[in-house]
Short mmCIF file of C-alpha atoms in Angstrom, two decimals:
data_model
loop_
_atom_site.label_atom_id
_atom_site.label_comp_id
_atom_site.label_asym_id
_atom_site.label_seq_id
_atom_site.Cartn_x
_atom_site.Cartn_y
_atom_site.Cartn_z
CA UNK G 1 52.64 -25.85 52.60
CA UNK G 2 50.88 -27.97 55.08
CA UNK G 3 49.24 -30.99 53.61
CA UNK G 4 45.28 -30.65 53.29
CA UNK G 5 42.82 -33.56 52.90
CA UNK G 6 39.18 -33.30 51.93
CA UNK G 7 36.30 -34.87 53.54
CA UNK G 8 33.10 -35.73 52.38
CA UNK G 9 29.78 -34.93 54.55
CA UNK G 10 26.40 -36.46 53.81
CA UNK G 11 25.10 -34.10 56.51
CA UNK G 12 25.55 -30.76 56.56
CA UNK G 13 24.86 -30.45 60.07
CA UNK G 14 27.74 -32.62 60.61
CA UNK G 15 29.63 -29.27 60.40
CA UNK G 16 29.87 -26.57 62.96
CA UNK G 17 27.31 -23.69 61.20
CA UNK G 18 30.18 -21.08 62.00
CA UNK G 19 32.65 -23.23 60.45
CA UNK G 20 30.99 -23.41 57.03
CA UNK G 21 29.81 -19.61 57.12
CA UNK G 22 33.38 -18.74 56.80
CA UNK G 23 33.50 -20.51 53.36
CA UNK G 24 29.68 -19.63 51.73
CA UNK G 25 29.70 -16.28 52.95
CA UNK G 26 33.36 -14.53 54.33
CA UNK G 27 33.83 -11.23 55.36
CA UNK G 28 34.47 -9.11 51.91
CA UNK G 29 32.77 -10.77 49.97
CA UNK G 30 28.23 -10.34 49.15
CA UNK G 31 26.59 -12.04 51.54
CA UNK G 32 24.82 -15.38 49.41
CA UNK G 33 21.39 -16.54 51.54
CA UNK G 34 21.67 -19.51 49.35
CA UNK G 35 25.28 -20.34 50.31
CA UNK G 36 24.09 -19.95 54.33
CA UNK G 37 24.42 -23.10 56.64
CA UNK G 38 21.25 -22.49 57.77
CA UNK G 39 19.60 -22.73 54.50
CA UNK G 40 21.04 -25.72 52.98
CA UNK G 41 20.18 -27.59 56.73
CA UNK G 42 16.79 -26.55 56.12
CA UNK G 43 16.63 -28.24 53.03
CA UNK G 44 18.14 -31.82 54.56
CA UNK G 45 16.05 -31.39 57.64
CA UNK G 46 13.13 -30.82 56.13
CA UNK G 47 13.41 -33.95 53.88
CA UNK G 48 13.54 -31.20 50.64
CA UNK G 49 16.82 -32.67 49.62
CA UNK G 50 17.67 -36.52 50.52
CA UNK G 51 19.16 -40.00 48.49
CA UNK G 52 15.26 -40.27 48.74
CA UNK G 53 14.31 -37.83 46.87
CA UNK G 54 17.59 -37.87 44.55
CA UNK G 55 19.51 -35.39 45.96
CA UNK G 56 22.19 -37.18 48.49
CA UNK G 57 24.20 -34.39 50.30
CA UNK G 58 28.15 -35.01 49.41
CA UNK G 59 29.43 -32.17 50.32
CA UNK G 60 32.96 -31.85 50.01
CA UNK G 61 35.21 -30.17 52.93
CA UNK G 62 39.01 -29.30 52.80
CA UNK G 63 41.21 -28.87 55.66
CA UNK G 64 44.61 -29.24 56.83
CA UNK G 65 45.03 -32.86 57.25
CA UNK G 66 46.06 -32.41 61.18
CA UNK G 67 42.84 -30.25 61.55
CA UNK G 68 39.27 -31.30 61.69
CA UNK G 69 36.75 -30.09 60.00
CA UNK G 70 35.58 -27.27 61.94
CA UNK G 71 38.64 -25.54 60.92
CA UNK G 72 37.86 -25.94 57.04
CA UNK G 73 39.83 -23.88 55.07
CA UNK G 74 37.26 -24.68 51.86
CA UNK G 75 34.05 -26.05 50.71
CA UNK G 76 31.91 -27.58 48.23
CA UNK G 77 28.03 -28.09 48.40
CA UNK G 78 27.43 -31.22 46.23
CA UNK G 79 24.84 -34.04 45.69
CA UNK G 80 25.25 -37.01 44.43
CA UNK G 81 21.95 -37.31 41.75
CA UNK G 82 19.91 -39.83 40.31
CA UNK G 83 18.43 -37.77 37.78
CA UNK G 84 18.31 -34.04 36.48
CA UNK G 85 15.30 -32.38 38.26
CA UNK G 86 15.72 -29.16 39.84
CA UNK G 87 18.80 -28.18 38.25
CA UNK G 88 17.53 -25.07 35.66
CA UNK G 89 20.87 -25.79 33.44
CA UNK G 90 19.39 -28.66 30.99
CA UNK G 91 21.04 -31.68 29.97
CA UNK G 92 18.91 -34.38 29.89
CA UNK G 93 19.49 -34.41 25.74
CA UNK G 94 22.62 -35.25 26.99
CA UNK G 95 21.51 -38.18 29.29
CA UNK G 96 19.08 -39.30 26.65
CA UNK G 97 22.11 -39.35 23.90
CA UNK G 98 24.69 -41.65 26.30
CA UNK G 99 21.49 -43.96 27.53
CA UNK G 100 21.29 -44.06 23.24
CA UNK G 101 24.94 -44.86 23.02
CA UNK G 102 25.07 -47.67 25.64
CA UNK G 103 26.24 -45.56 28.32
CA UNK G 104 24.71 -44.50 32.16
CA UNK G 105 24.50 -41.18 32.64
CA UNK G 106 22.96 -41.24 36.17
CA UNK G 107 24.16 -40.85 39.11
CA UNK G 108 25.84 -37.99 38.05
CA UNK G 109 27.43 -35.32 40.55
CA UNK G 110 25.55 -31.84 41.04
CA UNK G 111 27.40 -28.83 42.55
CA UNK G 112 24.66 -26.19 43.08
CA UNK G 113 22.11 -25.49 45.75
CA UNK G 114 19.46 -27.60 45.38
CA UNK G 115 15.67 -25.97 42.74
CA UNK G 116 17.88 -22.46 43.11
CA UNK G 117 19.03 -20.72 39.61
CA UNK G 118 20.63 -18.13 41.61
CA UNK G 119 24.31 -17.37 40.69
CA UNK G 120 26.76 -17.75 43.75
CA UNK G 121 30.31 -19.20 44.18
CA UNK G 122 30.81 -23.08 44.17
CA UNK G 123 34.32 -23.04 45.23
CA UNK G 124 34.09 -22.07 48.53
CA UNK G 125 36.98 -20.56 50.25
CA UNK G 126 37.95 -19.45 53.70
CA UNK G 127 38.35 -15.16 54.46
CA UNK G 128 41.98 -16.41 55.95
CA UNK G 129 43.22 -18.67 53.22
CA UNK G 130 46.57 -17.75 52.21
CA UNK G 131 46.44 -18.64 48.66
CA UNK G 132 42.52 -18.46 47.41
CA UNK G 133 43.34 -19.89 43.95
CA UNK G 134 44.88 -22.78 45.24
CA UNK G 135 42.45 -23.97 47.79
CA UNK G 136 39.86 -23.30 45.21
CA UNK G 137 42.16 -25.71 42.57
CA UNK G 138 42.32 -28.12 45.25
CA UNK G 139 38.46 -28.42 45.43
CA UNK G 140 37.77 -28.57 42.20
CA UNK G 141 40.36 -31.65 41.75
CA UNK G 142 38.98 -33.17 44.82
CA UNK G 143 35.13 -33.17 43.79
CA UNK G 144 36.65 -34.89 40.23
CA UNK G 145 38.47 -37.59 42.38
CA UNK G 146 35.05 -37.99 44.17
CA UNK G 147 33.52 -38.67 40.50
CA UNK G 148 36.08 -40.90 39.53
CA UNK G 149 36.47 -43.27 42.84
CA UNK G 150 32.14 -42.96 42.73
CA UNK G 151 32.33 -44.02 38.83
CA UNK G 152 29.99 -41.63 38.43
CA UNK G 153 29.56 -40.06 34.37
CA UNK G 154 29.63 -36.51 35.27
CA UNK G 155 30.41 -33.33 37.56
CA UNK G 156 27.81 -30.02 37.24
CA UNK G 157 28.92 -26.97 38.33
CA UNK G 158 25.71 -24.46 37.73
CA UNK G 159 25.51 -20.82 38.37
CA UNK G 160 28.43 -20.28 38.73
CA UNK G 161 30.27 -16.65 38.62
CA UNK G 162 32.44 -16.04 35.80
CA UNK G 163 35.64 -16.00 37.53
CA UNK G 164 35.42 -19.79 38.85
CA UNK G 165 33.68 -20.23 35.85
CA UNK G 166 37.03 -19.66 34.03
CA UNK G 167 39.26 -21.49 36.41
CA UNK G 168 37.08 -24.52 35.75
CA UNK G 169 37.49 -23.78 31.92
CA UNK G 170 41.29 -23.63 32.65
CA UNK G 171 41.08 -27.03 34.28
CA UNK G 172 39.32 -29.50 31.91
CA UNK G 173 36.10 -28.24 32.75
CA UNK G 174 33.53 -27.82 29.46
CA UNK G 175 31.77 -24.52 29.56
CA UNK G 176 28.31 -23.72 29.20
CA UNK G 177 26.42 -19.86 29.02
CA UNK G 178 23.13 -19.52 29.31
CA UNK G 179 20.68 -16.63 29.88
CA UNK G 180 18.64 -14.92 32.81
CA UNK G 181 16.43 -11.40 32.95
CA UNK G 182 17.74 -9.65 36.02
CA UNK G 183 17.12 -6.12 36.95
CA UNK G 184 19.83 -3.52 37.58
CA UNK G 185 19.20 -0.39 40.39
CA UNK G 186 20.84 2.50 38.34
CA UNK G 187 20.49 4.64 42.11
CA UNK G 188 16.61 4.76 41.52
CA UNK G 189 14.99 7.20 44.27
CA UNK G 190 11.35 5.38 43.47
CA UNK G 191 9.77 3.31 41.25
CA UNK G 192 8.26 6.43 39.20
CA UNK G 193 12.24 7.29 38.91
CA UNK G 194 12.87 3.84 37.56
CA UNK G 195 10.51 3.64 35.08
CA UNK G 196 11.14 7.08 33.59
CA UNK G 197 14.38 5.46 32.23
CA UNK G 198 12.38 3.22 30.13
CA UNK G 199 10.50 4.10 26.39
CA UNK G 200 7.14 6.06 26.75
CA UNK G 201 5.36 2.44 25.48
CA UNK G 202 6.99 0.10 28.29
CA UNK G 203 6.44 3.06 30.48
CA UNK G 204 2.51 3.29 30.08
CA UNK G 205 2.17 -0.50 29.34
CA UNK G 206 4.09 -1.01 33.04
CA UNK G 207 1.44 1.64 34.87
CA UNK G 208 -0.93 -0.06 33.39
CA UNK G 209 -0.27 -3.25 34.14
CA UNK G 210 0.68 -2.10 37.79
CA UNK G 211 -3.09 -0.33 37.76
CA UNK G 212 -5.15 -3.46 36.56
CA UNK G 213 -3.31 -5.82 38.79
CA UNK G 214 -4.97 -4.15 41.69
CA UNK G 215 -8.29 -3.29 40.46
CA UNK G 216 -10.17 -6.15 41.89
CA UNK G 217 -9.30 -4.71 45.48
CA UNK G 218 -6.19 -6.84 45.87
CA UNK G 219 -3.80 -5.55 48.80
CA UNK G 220 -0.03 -6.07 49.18
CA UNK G 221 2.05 -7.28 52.36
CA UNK G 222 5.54 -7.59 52.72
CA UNK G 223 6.75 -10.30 55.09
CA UNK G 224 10.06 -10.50 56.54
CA UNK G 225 11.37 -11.59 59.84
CA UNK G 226 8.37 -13.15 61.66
CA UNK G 227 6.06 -14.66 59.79
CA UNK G 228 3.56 -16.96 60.96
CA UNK G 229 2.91 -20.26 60.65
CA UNK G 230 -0.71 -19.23 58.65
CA UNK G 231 1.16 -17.57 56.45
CA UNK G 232 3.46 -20.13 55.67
CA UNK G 233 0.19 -22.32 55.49
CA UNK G 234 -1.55 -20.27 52.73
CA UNK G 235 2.55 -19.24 51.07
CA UNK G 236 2.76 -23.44 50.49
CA UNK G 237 -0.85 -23.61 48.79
CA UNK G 238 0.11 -21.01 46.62
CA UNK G 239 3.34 -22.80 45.63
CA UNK G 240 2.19 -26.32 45.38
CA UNK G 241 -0.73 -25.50 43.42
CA UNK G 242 2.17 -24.20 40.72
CA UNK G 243 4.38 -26.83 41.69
CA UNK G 244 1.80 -29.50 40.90
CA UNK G 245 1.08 -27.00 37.35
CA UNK G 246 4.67 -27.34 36.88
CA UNK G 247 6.74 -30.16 37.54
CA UNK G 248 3.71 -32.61 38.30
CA UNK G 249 5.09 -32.29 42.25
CA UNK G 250 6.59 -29.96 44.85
CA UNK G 251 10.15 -29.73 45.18
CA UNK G 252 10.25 -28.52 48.85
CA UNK G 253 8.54 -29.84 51.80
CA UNK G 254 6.17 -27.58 53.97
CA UNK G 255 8.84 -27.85 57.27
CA UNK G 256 11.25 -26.13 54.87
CA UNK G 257 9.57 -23.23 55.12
CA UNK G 258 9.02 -23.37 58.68
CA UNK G 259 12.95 -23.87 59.42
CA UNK G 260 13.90 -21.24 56.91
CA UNK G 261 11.69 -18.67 58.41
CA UNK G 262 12.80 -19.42 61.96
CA UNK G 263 16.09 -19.71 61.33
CA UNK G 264 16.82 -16.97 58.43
CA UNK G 265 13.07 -14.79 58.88
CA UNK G 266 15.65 -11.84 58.05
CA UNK G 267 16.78 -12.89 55.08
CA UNK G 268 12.77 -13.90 53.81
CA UNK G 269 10.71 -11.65 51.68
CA UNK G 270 7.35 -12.86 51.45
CA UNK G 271 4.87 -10.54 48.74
CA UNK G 272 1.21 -11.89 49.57
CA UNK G 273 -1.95 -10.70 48.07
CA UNK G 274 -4.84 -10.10 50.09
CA UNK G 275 -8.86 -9.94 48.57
CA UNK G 276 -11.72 -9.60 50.97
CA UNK G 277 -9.68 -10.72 53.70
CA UNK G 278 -7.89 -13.79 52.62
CA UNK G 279 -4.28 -14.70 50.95
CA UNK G 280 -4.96 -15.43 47.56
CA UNK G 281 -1.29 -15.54 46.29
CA UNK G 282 2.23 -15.01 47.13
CA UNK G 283 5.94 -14.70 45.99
CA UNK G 284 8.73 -15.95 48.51
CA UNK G 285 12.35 -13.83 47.51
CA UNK G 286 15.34 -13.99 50.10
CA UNK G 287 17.40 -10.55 50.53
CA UNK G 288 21.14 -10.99 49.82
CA UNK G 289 23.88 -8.40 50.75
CA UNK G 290 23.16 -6.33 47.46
CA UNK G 291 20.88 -8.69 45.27
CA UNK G 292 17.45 -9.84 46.40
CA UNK G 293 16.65 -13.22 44.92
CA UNK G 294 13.06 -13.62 43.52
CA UNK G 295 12.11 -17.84 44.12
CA UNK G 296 8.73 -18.77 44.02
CA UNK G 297 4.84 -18.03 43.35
CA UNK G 298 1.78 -19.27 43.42
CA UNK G 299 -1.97 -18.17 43.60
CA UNK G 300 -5.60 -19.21 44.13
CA UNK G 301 -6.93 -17.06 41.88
CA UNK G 302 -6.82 -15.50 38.43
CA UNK G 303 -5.98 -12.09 38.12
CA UNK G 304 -4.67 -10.47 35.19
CA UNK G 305 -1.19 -8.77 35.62
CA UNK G 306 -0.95 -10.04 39.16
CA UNK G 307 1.80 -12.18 38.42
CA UNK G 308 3.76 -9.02 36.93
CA UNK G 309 3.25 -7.14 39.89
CA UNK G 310 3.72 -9.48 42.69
CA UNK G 311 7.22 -11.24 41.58
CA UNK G 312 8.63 -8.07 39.36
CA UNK G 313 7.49 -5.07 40.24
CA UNK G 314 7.40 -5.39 44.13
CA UNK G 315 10.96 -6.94 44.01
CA UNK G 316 11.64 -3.24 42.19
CA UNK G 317 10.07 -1.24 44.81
CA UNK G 318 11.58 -3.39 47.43
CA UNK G 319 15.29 -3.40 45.96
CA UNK G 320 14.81 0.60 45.87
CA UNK G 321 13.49 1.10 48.98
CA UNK G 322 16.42 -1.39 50.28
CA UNK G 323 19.18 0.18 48.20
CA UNK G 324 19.85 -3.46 46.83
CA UNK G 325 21.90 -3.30 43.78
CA UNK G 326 19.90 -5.88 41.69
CA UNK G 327 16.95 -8.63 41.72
CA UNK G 328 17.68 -11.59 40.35
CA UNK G 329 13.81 -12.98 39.16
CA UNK G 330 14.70 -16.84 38.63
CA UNK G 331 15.48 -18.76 35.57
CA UNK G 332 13.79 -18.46 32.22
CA UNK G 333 11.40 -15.69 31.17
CA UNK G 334 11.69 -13.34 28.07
CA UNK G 335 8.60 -11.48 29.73
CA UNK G 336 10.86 -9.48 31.86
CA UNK G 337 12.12 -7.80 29.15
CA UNK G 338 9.65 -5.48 28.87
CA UNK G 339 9.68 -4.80 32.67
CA UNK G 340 12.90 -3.58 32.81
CA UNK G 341 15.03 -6.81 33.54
CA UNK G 342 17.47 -7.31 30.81
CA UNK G 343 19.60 -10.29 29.51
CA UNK G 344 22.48 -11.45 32.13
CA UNK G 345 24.97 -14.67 30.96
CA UNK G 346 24.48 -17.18 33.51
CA UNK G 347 28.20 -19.87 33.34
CA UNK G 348 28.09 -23.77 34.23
CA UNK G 349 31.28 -26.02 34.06
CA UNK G 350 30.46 -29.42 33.31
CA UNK G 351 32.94 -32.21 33.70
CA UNK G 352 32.31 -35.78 32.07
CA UNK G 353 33.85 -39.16 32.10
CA UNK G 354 33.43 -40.67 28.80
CA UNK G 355 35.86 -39.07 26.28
CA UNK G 356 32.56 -39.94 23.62
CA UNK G 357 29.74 -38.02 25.00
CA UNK G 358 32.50 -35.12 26.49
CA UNK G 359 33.90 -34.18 22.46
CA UNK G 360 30.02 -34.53 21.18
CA UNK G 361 29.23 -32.15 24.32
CA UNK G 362 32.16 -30.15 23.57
CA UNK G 363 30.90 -29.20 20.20
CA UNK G 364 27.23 -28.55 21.17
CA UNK G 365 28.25 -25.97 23.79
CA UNK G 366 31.19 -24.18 21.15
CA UNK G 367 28.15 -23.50 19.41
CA UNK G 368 25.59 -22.87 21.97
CA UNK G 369 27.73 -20.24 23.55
CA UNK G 370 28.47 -18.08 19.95
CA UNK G 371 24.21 -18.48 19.92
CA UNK G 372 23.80 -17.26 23.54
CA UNK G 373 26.11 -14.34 23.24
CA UNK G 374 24.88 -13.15 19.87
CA UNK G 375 21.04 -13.38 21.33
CA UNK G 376 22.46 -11.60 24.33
CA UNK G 377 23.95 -8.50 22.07
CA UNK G 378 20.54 -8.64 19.69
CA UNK G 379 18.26 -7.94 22.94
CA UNK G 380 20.59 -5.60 24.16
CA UNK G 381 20.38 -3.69 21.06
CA UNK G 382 17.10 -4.44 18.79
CA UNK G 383 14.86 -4.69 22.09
CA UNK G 384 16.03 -2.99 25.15
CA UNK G 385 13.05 -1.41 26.70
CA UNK G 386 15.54 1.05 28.07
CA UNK G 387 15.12 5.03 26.28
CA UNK G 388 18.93 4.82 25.65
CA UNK G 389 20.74 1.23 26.01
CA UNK G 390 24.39 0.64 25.96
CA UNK G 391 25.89 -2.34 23.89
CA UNK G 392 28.44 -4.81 24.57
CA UNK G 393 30.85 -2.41 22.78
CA UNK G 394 29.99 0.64 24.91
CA UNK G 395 27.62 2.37 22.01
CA UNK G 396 24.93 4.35 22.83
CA UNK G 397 21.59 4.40 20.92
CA UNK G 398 18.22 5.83 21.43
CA UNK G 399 15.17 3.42 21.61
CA UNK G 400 12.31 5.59 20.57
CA UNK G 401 9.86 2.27 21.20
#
């Protein structure tokens, strides 16, 4: 075996864009928009993600040691973090209990794409690697020995999928699950189609809802490819009025948008609602190779339902009319339920310094995952809005709801 060294980039334009593509997104495997070189530079260029604004790119690269890094045979997209904002996996209790304990909890090390809560690999390895498992071994150890020569507390490894999920497991890693609503296309022809797989009440409630959300004269665009720079203008006051709502501030920057929609327009679904000829809200979603990935919303004005219709049930009609296997609506929400998105486990590996706060974490997340699971199977079978829903087990029972 040829000996491999990593390398650590606090640029991610300091690699070739073809170079890393072979990593986030190689041939076999679903394309991730998230994952894309092009994305991830948006975010640095555009100031979204900096030391500055406590995201420091520290990427991690792998390569034969007598290659550069344009022939990287693995990746890691990683920030160094000075606190726990934009993450979507929580663990500030944890922060607060080591800060309690004498300990410092920031920085801390972040493997994820930066205010995302999408699910998408974290080990990222080459289409030609001989021996996958091993490359992806050798970056998980080598984002660890980053931690340790840092001094850092802890490693985060969110959204992960369940396979590297388990490899981390196998490696020291603690392991979190926690819960998303994502919708599943069962070969829907049409909406209509869809929702006559759900109960006669979420049916009727949905057309309803779908109905109302319109009634004030309210017309819907989709956006992809070229979109203009007004409607990127009107898109951002939509989503830092909800930002400001939110977090008390806007994650990313107005030129990310700009960048993102020249560089990736393809990839960009933009849902904006028109009344009496003006924008008066919006949903930005990026198109995967089979999921499409709802993000963010915003709006000017009040509008009962409109919410429902512009982030869930246009993703629906768009997946369909795609033939995109899923939508993936963003973190949180037990709302979807009754829209037809049902409970998905979401995985996060977490490794930590302190052998103190890693066996007190070690025992909140034994529990936390028996809790997660069990809510998982009670949706699943007290509350699917589904006429007949399928267990964990592979039972069938009729909802009548």
């Amino acid at each position: 075996m040829p000996e491999r060294a990593a390398r650590i980039l606090n640029d991610i334009d300091a690699i070739d864009p073809a170079a890393w593509n072979r990593c986030a997104n190689p041939a076999g495997s679903e394309y991730n928009p998230f994952l894309d070189h092009r994305f991830l530079s948006a975010l640095e260029q555009s100031g979204s993600v900096s030391a500055k604004t406590g995201w420091q790119p520290f990427h991690v690269v792998l390569s034969d040691r007598d290659h550069g890094l344009n022939d990287a045979i693995g990746a890691v997209p990683m920030y160094l973090k000075s606190h726990s904002h934009g993450e979507y996996v929580f663990d500030s209790g944890w922060a607060h209990a080591f800060y309690q304990a004498g300990g410092r909890y920031y920085p801390k090390l972040q493997v994820s794409v930066p205010f995302t809560p999408a699910t998408g690999r974290r080990l990222l390895v080459a289409e030609d690697t001989d021996d996958p498992a091993q490359v992806e071994n050798m970056l998980l150890g080598a984002t660890v020995q980053v931690a340790r020569q840092l001094e850092v507390s802890s490693v985060h490894f969110t959204f992960m999928p369940e396979v590297q999920w388990r490899r981390a497991g196998e490696l020291g890693c603690l392991q979190r699950i926690d819960t998303q609503f994502h919708w599943e296309n069962d070969g829907y022809a049409s909406f209509d189609d869809f929702t006559t797989a759900l109960s006669y009440k979420k049916r009727k409630n949905i057309r309803r809802e779908r109905r109302d959300a319109l009634a004030d004269g309210i017309e819907i665009e989709w956006l992809t490819g070229d979109i203009s720079e007004a409607q990127w203008d009107a898109f951002y006051g939509f989503y830092v009025d909800t930002g400001g709502r939110k977090w008390g501030t806007a994650y990313l920057t107005r030129e990310f948008f700009s960048r993102v929609g020249e560089s990736m327009g393809e990839q960009v679904l933009l849902v904006m609602c028109k009344r009496a000829g003006r924008y008066i809200a919006g949903a930005i979603n990026f198109i995967g190779g089979e999921t499409l990935y709802g993000r963010n919303w915003g709006s000017i004005e009040d509008h009962r339902f409109l919410h429902f219709e512009t982030c869930y049930y246009q993703a629906i009609d768009f997946a369909i009319e795609r033939g995109l296997k899923r939508v993936e609506a963003g973190a949180q929400g037990g709302h979807k339920l009754a829209r037809g998105y049902m409970p998905k486990p979401t995985y996060s590996a977490h490794w930590i310094s302190d052998p103190r706060l890693r066996t007190a974490v070690q025992r909140y997340l034994a529990d936390e995952r028996q809790y997660v699971r069990e809510d998982i199977t009670y949706i699943e079978e007290r509350h699917s809005p589904f006429r007949v829903k399928v267990d964990f087990d592979g039972h069938q029972a009729t909802n009548s709801n």
